[in-house]
Structures are given as C-alpha cells and as structure tokens.
Short mmCIF file of C-alpha atoms and ligand atoms in Angstrom, two decimals:
data_model
loop_
_atom_site.label_atom_id
_atom_site.label_comp_id
_atom_site.label_asym_id
_atom_site.label_seq_id
_atom_site.Cartn_x
_atom_site.Cartn_y
_atom_site.Cartn_z
CA UNK F 1277 -15.94 -11.20 1.92
CA UNK F 1278 -14.29 -7.96 3.07
CA UNK F 1279 -10.53 -7.56 3.38
CA UNK F 1280 -10.57 -7.78 7.15
CA UNK F 1281 -12.63 -10.96 7.41
CA UNK F 1282 -10.59 -13.89 8.67
CA UNK F 1283 -9.96 -16.39 5.92
CA UNK F 1284 -10.69 -20.03 6.72
CA UNK F 1285 -9.75 -21.37 3.32
CA UNK F 1286 -7.22 -20.04 0.82
CA UNK F 1287 -5.52 -21.37 -2.29
CA UNK F 1288 -1.83 -21.40 -3.12
CA UNK F 1289 -0.95 -22.87 -6.49
CA UNK F 1290 -3.14 -25.99 -6.85
CA UNK F 1291 -3.61 -26.69 -3.15
CA UNK F 1292 -6.33 -25.50 -0.80
CA UNK F 1293 -5.14 -24.34 2.62
CA UNK F 1294 -7.28 -24.56 5.74
CA UNK F 1295 -6.82 -22.04 8.52
CA UNK F 1296 -8.48 -23.69 11.53
CA UNK F 1297 -7.11 -21.94 14.60
CA UNK F 1298 -5.30 -18.82 15.72
CA UNK F 1299 -3.90 -20.55 18.79
CA UNK F 1300 -0.31 -21.61 19.13
CA UNK F 1301 1.89 -22.60 22.07
CA UNK F 1302 4.92 -21.10 20.36
CA UNK F 1303 5.78 -17.44 19.90
CA UNK F 1304 8.31 -17.72 17.10
CA UNK F 1305 10.34 -14.59 16.62
CA UNK F 1306 10.07 -15.02 12.87
CA UNK F 1307 6.29 -15.61 12.90
CA UNK F 1308 4.64 -12.89 10.81
CA UNK F 1309 1.89 -12.69 13.43
CA UNK F 1310 4.44 -11.42 15.95
CA UNK F 1311 5.77 -8.98 13.43
CA UNK F 1312 2.63 -7.02 12.70
CA UNK F 1313 1.31 -9.04 9.76
CA UNK F 1314 -1.56 -11.46 9.71
CA UNK F 1315 -1.43 -11.96 5.99
CA UNK F 1316 -0.08 -14.64 3.68
CA UNK F 1317 -0.25 -13.49 0.09
CA UNK F 1318 -3.51 -11.47 0.10
CA UNK F 1319 -5.16 -13.47 2.88
CA UNK F 1320 -5.92 -12.22 6.37
CA UNK F 1321 -5.32 -15.23 8.62
CA UNK F 1322 -5.84 -13.90 12.11
CA UNK F 1323 -8.45 -16.06 13.86
CA UNK F 1324 -9.82 -15.45 17.32
CA UNK F 1325 -12.01 -18.55 17.37
CA UNK F 1326 -11.80 -22.25 16.59
CA UNK F 1327 -14.01 -22.97 13.57
CA UNK F 1328 -16.10 -26.13 13.72
CA UNK F 1329 -15.84 -28.88 11.13
CA UNK F 1330 -19.18 -28.08 9.43
CA UNK F 1331 -18.12 -24.54 8.69
CA UNK F 1332 -14.83 -25.72 7.17
CA UNK F 1333 -16.38 -28.61 5.23
CA UNK F 1334 -18.78 -26.13 3.63
CA UNK F 1335 -15.73 -24.37 2.15
CA UNK F 1336 -13.85 -27.40 0.82
CA UNK F 1337 -15.06 -26.90 -2.73
CA UNK F 1338 -14.63 -29.55 -5.41
CA UNK F 1339 -12.14 -31.94 -3.76
CA UNK F 1340 -10.98 -33.51 -7.03
CA UNK F 1341 -9.81 -30.08 -8.26
CA UNK F 1342 -7.04 -29.71 -5.68
CA UNK F 1343 -3.68 -31.50 -5.47
CA UNK F 1344 -4.01 -31.56 -1.72
CA UNK F 1345 -5.60 -29.89 1.28
CA UNK F 1346 -3.12 -28.39 3.72
CA UNK F 1347 -3.95 -27.59 7.33
CA UNK F 1348 -1.83 -24.51 7.88
CA UNK F 1349 -2.36 -21.00 9.16
CA UNK F 1350 -1.15 -18.59 11.79
CA UNK F 1351 -1.92 -21.10 14.49
CA UNK F 1352 -1.16 -24.73 15.26
CA UNK F 1353 -3.79 -26.98 13.58
CA UNK F 1354 -3.52 -29.77 16.17
CA UNK F 1355 -4.84 -27.35 18.80
CA UNK F 1356 -8.23 -27.60 17.04
CA UNK F 1357 -7.89 -31.38 16.80
CA UNK F 1358 -11.58 -32.34 16.62
CA UNK F 1359 -12.22 -30.09 13.64
CA UNK F 1360 -8.95 -31.15 12.01
CA UNK F 1361 -9.83 -34.85 12.23
CA UNK F 1362 -13.44 -34.42 11.11
CA UNK F 1363 -12.52 -32.26 8.13
CA UNK F 1364 -9.61 -34.50 7.14
CA UNK F 1365 -11.88 -37.57 7.23
CA UNK F 1366 -14.34 -35.80 4.97
CA UNK F 1367 -11.58 -34.89 2.49
CA UNK F 1368 -10.35 -38.50 2.47
CA UNK F 1369 -13.89 -39.77 1.95
CA UNK F 1370 -14.18 -37.54 -1.07
CA UNK F 1371 -10.92 -38.93 -2.47
CA UNK F 1372 -8.63 -36.00 -1.61
CA UNK F 1373 -5.15 -35.81 -0.10
CA UNK F 1374 -4.42 -34.25 3.29
CA UNK F 1375 -1.27 -32.64 4.64
CA UNK F 1376 -0.86 -31.10 8.08
CA UNK F 1377 1.74 -28.45 8.80
CA UNK F 1378 2.53 -28.71 12.49
CA UNK F 1379 4.92 -27.53 15.17
CA UNK F 1380 5.16 -31.15 16.34
CA UNK F 1381 3.94 -30.34 19.84
CA UNK F 1382 0.50 -31.97 19.55
CA UNK F 1383 1.42 -34.90 21.78
CA UNK F 1384 2.82 -32.61 24.45
CA UNK F 1385 -0.26 -30.39 24.37
CA UNK F 1386 -2.83 -33.21 24.37
CA UNK F 1387 -0.82 -35.36 26.81
CA UNK F 1388 -1.26 -38.42 24.59
CA UNK F 1389 -0.02 -39.76 21.28
CA UNK F 1390 -2.32 -38.23 18.64
CA UNK F 1391 -0.43 -39.82 15.72
CA UNK F 1392 -2.75 -42.87 15.42
CA UNK F 1393 -5.71 -40.47 15.09
CA UNK F 1394 -3.90 -38.40 12.49
CA UNK F 1395 -2.72 -41.48 10.59
CA UNK F 1396 -6.34 -42.47 9.95
CA UNK F 1397 -6.96 -39.39 7.79
CA UNK F 1398 -3.66 -37.61 7.05
CA UNK F 1399 -1.34 -38.51 4.15
CA UNK F 1400 1.59 -36.29 4.99
CA UNK F 1401 2.99 -34.28 7.84
CA UNK F 1402 5.26 -31.25 7.62
CA UNK F 1403 6.89 -30.61 10.99
CA UNK F 1404 8.81 -27.45 11.89
CA UNK F 1405 12.03 -28.20 13.74
CA UNK F 1406 13.66 -24.79 13.41
CA UNK F 1407 16.66 -25.39 15.67
CA UNK F 1408 19.39 -27.95 16.22
CA UNK F 1409 19.71 -27.27 19.96
CA UNK F 1410 17.25 -26.65 22.76
CA UNK F 1411 18.85 -23.30 23.56
CA UNK F 1412 18.32 -22.08 20.00
CA UNK F 1413 14.77 -23.43 19.98
CA UNK F 1414 13.98 -21.49 23.16
CA UNK F 1415 15.52 -18.39 21.63
CA UNK F 1416 13.74 -18.53 18.28
CA UNK F 1417 10.43 -20.26 19.08
CA UNK F 1418 9.84 -19.18 22.69
CA UNK F 1419 7.60 -22.13 23.69
CA UNK F 1420 4.97 -21.58 26.37
CA UNK F 1421 5.01 -25.29 27.34
CA UNK F 1422 7.88 -26.78 29.34
CA UNK F 1423 9.79 -29.60 27.67
CA UNK F 1424 8.82 -28.52 24.16
CA UNK F 1425 12.10 -29.29 22.40
CA UNK F 1426 12.52 -32.89 23.65
CA UNK F 1427 8.80 -33.45 22.97
CA UNK F 1428 9.29 -32.20 19.41
CA UNK F 1429 12.26 -34.53 18.84
CA UNK F 1430 10.21 -37.45 20.18
CA UNK F 1431 7.31 -36.54 17.86
CA UNK F 1432 9.69 -36.47 14.88
CA UNK F 1433 10.91 -39.95 15.81
CA UNK F 1434 7.41 -41.35 16.31
CA UNK F 1435 5.71 -39.77 13.31
CA UNK F 1436 7.27 -41.95 10.55
CA UNK F 1437 6.01 -45.03 12.40
CA UNK F 1438 2.44 -43.86 11.75
CA UNK F 1439 2.55 -41.71 8.60
CA UNK F 1440 4.58 -42.57 5.49
CA UNK F 1441 5.32 -39.07 4.30
CA UNK F 1442 6.94 -37.05 7.09
CA UNK F 1443 8.93 -33.99 6.15
CA UNK F 1444 10.72 -31.90 8.77
CA UNK F 1445 11.93 -28.39 8.04
CA UNK F 1446 14.31 -25.80 9.38
CA UNK F 1447 14.90 -22.29 8.15
CA UNK F 1448 18.16 -21.37 6.51
CA UNK F 1449 19.28 -18.00 7.82
CA UNK F 1450 17.91 -18.18 11.38
CA UNK F 1451 20.67 -16.84 13.59
CA UNK F 1452 22.90 -19.56 15.03
CA UNK F 1453 20.98 -22.47 13.48
CA UNK F 1454 23.15 -25.13 11.83
CA UNK F 1455 21.11 -26.43 8.90
CA UNK F 1456 23.33 -29.49 8.40
CA UNK F 1457 22.94 -30.43 12.06
CA UNK F 1458 19.15 -30.08 11.68
CA UNK F 1459 19.24 -32.36 8.65
CA UNK F 1460 21.29 -34.99 10.50
CA UNK F 1461 18.98 -34.86 13.49
CA UNK F 1462 15.91 -35.39 11.29
CA UNK F 1463 17.37 -38.15 9.13
CA UNK F 1464 18.56 -40.05 12.21
CA UNK F 1465 14.88 -40.20 13.23
CA UNK F 1466 13.68 -41.66 9.92
CA UNK F 1467 12.06 -38.53 8.47
CA UNK F 1468 13.09 -36.46 5.44
CA UNK F 1469 14.48 -32.96 5.75
CA UNK F 1470 13.40 -29.81 3.95
CA UNK F 1471 15.40 -26.63 4.06
CA UNK F 1472 13.32 -23.46 4.04
CA UNK F 1473 14.51 -19.93 3.43
CA UNK F 1474 13.90 -17.04 5.83
CA UNK F 1475 11.06 -14.67 4.83
CA UNK F 1476 9.36 -17.01 2.36
CA UNK F 1477 5.94 -18.20 3.56
CA UNK F 1478 3.76 -20.71 1.72
S1 LIG A 1307 4.46 -22.15 15.20
FE1 LIG A 1307 3.79 -20.98 13.40
S2 LIG A 1307 1.96 -19.84 14.08
FE2 LIG A 1307 3.04 -20.57 15.93
S3 LIG A 1307 4.31 -18.80 16.52
FE3 LIG A 1307 5.57 -20.22 15.27
S4 LIG A 1307 5.42 -19.45 13.15
FE4 LIG A 1307 3.75 -18.50 14.37
#
C-alpha cells in the first residue's frame, strides 16, 4: 500500500476503524478535510468512492482480536448504508462489537427512520452534536440539508429507544458553544454525553 492510497481500514489502540465513504452532508469548519488534511494518525482517509461490503469484509481481519469495529472516517458512514449494514452484520456474526460514529443526520438524508436497521447489527452509536443552538450549528457545521439541527435533535431522542449505548459528543473550545448546555440537551433526551477537546481526533 503506498502512502497516497485511501485507507479503508485502520487501527487505533485495540479497535479497527472502517472508512466507508468520503461523502458528508456537513462541511464542519473544524473538519480536517476542510483544513487541508486527509489524515488521521498516519492514515490517508480521503475516499472518492463508496466501497462495497465485500471489499470491506475482506479487510476485517481476525474479529476476535479487536475490542470493537468502529465505522468512522472523513465521511458520514450512514451515507453508505448498504455497505455499513452488510459489514456490521458480518462482524456481529463473527462475534465482534460494532460502533458507528455518526453526524445523526441519517434519518434526514434517507427520509426514513434507519435506527431499526442499525439496531439489528450495531452495539453503540456515537453522535456528534457540536452545538447547543441551531445558529451555532449552522455556523460550525454548515449543513447542506435544510432542517439539519432539529433532525439531529430528533435522532438523539429516538436513538436510545433502539440502541442501548448512545453517546453524544460536543467539542470543548468551539467558539460560542456552551458545553454544559450541550450536556443538558443530550441528557434530557436519554443519551449520555461525552465532552471532546478541539484538535484531538480518534
Ligand atoms: S461530519 Fe465529520 S466528516 Fe463531515 S464535515 Fe463534519 S467533521 Fe468532516
């Protein structure tokens, strides 16, 4: 593999990460991909195609060796939903654990509730909230889809009804964002809150 080859699978600590799309309906100001970097650690994550399940399954490795598999990259994994579900089912069949890092806009994008499909093969969800008001969300995340912030809040409320482990994060240090207000907003919707720090990825 040369340095400039897109990486579909990469390991951080004892977890294997799956990079399954380069697409995203957000354009976060803090996203490294909008700041000239397509790398996390030594991995080049820019993807201009949507890999199919077979290609990803071939790179799963020995499932029992990893704490969990995490769908996460410089794109929103639920935008390649078919591959996500097929690969996650395969990991579950082999006895592994599955986490999906998401922007929480999958229902808005697909125009249906995808949580029942995810619940069949996903153990935990990590959702990025990133702002305690719609105005701040528009400023920092610059959504391409209308109604993104209310759709995200609705997804956060629905998710714990389908998946036991739902963690929602915001980034400490993003201009104007009130971390305590983010926490309150998340906990009121039955999910747990995780504070992240600016400039630390993975
Ligand atoms: S959701 Fe993630 S991949 Fe999409 S723009 Fe924001 S930080 Fe980048």
